[in-house]
JSON list of C-alpha atoms in Angstrom, two decimals:
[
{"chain": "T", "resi": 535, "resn": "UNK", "atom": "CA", "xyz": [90.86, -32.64, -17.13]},
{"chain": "T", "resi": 536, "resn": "UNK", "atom": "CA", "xyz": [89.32, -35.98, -17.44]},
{"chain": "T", "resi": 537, "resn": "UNK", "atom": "CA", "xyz": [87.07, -37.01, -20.17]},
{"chain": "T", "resi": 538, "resn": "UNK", "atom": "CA", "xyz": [85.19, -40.17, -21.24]},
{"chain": "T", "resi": 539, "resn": "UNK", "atom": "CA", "xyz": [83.29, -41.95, -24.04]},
{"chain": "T", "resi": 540, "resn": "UNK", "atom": "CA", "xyz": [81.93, -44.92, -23.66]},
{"chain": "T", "resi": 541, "resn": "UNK", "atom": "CA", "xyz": [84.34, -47.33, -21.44]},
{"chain": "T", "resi": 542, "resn": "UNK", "atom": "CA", "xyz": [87.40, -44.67, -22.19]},
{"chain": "T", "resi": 543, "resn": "UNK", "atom": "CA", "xyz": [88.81, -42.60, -20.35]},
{"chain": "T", "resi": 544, "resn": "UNK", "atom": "CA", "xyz": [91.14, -39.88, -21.09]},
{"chain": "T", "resi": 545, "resn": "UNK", "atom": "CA", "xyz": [93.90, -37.35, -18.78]},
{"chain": "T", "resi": 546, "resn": "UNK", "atom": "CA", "xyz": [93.91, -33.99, -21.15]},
{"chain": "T", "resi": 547, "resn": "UNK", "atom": "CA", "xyz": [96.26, -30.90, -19.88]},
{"chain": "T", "resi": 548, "resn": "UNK", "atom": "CA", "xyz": [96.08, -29.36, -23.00]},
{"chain": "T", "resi": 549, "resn": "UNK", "atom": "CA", "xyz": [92.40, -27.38, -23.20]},
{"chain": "T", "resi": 550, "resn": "UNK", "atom": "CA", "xyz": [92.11, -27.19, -27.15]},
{"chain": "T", "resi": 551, "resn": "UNK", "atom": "CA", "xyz": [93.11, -30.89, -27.37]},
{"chain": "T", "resi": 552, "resn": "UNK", "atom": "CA", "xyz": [90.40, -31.30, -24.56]},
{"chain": "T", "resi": 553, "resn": "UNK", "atom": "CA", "xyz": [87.65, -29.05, -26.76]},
{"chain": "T", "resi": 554, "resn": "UNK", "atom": "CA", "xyz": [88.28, -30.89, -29.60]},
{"chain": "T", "resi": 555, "resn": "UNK", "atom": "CA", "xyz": [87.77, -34.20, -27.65]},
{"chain": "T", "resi": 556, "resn": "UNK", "atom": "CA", "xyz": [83.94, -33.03, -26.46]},
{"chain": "T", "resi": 557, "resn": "UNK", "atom": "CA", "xyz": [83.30, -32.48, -30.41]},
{"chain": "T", "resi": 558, "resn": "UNK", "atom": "CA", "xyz": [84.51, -35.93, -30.98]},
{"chain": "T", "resi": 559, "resn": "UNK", "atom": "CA", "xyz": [82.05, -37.29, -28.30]},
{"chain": "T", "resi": 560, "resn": "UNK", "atom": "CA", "xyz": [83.80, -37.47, -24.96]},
{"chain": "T", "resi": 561, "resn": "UNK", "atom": "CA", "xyz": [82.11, -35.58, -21.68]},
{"chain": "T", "resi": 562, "resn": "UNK", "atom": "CA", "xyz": [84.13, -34.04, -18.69]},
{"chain": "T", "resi": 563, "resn": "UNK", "atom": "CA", "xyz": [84.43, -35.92, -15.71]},
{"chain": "T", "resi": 564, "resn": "UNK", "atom": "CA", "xyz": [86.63, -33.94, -13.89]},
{"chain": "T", "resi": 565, "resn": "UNK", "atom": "CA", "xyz": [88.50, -30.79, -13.63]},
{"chain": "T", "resi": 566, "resn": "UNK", "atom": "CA", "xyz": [91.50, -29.79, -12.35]},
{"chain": "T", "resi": 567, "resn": "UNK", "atom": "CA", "xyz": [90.44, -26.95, -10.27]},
{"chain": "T", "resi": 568, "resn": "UNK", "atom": "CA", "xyz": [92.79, -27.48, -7.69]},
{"chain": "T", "resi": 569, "resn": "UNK", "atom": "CA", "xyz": [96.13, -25.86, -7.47]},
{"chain": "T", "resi": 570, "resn": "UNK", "atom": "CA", "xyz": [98.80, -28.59, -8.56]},
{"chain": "T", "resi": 571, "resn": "UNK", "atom": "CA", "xyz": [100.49, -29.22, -5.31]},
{"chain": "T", "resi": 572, "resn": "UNK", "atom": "CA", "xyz": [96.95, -30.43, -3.95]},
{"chain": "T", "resi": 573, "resn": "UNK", "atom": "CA", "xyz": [96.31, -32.78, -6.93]},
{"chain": "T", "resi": 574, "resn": "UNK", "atom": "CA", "xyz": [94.49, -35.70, -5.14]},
{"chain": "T", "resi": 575, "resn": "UNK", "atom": "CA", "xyz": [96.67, -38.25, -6.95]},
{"chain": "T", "resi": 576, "resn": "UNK", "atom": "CA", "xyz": [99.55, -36.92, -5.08]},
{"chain": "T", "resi": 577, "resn": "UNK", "atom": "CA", "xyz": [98.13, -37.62, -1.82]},
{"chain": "T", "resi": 578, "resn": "UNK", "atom": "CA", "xyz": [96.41, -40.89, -2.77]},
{"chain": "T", "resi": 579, "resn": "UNK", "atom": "CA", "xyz": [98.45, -43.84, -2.73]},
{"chain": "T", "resi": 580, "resn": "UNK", "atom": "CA", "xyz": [100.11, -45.56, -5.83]},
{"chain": "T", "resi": 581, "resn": "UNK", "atom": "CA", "xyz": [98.26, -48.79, -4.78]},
{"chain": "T", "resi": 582, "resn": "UNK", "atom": "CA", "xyz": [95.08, -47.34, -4.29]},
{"chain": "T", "resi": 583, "resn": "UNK", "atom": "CA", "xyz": [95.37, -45.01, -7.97]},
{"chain": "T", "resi": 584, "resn": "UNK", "atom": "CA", "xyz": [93.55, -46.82, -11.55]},
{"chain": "T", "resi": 585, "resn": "UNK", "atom": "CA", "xyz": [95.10, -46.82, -14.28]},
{"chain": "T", "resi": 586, "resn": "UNK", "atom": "CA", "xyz": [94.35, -43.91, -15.68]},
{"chain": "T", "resi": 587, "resn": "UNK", "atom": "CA", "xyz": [95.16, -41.69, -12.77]},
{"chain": "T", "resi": 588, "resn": "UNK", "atom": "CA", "xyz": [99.16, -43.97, -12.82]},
{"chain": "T", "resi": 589, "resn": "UNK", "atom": "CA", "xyz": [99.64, -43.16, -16.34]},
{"chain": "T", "resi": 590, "resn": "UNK", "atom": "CA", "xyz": [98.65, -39.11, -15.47]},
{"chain": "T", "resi": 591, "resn": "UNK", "atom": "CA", "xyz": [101.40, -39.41, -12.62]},
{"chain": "T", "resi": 592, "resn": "UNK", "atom": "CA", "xyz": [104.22, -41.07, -15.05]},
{"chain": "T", "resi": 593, "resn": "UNK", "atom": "CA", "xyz": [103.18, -38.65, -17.36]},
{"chain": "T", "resi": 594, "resn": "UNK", "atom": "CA", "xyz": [103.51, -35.87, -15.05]},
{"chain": "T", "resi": 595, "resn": "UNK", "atom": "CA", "xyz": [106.68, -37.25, -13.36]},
{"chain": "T", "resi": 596, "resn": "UNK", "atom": "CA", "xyz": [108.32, -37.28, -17.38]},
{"chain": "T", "resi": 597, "resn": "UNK", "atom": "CA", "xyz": [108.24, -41.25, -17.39]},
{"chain": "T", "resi": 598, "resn": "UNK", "atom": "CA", "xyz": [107.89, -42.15, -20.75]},
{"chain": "T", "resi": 599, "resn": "UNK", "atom": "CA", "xyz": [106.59, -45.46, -22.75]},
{"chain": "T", "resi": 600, "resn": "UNK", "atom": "CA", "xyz": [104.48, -46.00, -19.50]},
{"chain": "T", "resi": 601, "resn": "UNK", "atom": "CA", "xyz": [101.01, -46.40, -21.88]},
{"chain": "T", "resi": 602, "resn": "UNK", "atom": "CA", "xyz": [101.61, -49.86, -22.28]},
{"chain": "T", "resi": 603, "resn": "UNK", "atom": "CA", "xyz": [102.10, -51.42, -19.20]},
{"chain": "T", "resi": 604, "resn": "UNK", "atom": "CA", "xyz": [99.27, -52.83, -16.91]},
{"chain": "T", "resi": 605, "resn": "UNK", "atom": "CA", "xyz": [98.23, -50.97, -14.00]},
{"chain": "T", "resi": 606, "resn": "UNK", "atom": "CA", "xyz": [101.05, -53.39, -11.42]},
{"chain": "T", "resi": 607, "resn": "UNK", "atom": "CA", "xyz": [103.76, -52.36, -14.01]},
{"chain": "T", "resi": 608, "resn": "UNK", "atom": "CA", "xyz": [103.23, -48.91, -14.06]},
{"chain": "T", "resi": 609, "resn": "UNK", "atom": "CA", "xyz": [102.49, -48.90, -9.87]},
{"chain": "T", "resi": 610, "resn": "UNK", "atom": "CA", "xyz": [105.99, -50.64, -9.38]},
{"chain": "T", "resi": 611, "resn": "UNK", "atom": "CA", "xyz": [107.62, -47.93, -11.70]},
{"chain": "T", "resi": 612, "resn": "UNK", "atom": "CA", "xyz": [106.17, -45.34, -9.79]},
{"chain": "T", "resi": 613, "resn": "UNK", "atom": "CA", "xyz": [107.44, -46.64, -6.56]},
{"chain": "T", "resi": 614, "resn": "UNK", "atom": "CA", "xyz": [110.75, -47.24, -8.05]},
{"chain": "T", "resi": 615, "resn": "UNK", "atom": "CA", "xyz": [110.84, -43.31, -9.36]},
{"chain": "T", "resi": 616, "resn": "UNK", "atom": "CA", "xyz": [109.79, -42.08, -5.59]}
]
């Protein structure tokens, strides 16, 4: 699920992590409705993919201390992992 508040946005799997988020202030964006092996960030391109949707891939791929590099870092990891 993605949320935002403000200029923030935020990748939440967890729904009670997400709940307590929209208390806090954030709004939905966007669901993940689809099943998982039609996530559009698999099909979308690593160049083409903000920040936000990289860091959700590393995440998802198990890449960890990925939240601290810039959006070209974390693309070149990705390409690296694939």
């Amino acid at each position: 699920m993605l949320l935002k508040r403000n200029n923030v946005e935020r990748v939440v799997e967890d729904a009670g992590k997400a709940e307590n988020m929209i208390k806090e202030g954030y709004t939905v964006v966007e669901t993940n409705s689809l099943p998982e092996k039609d996530h559009p960030e698999e099909k979308k391109s690593i160049s083409a993919m903000n920040v936000t949707e990289l860091k959700a891939l590393a995440k998802k791929k198990g890449l960890e201390g990925c939240s601290a590099l810039s959006k070209d870092e974390l693309a070149e990891v990705l390409k690296e992992v694939e």
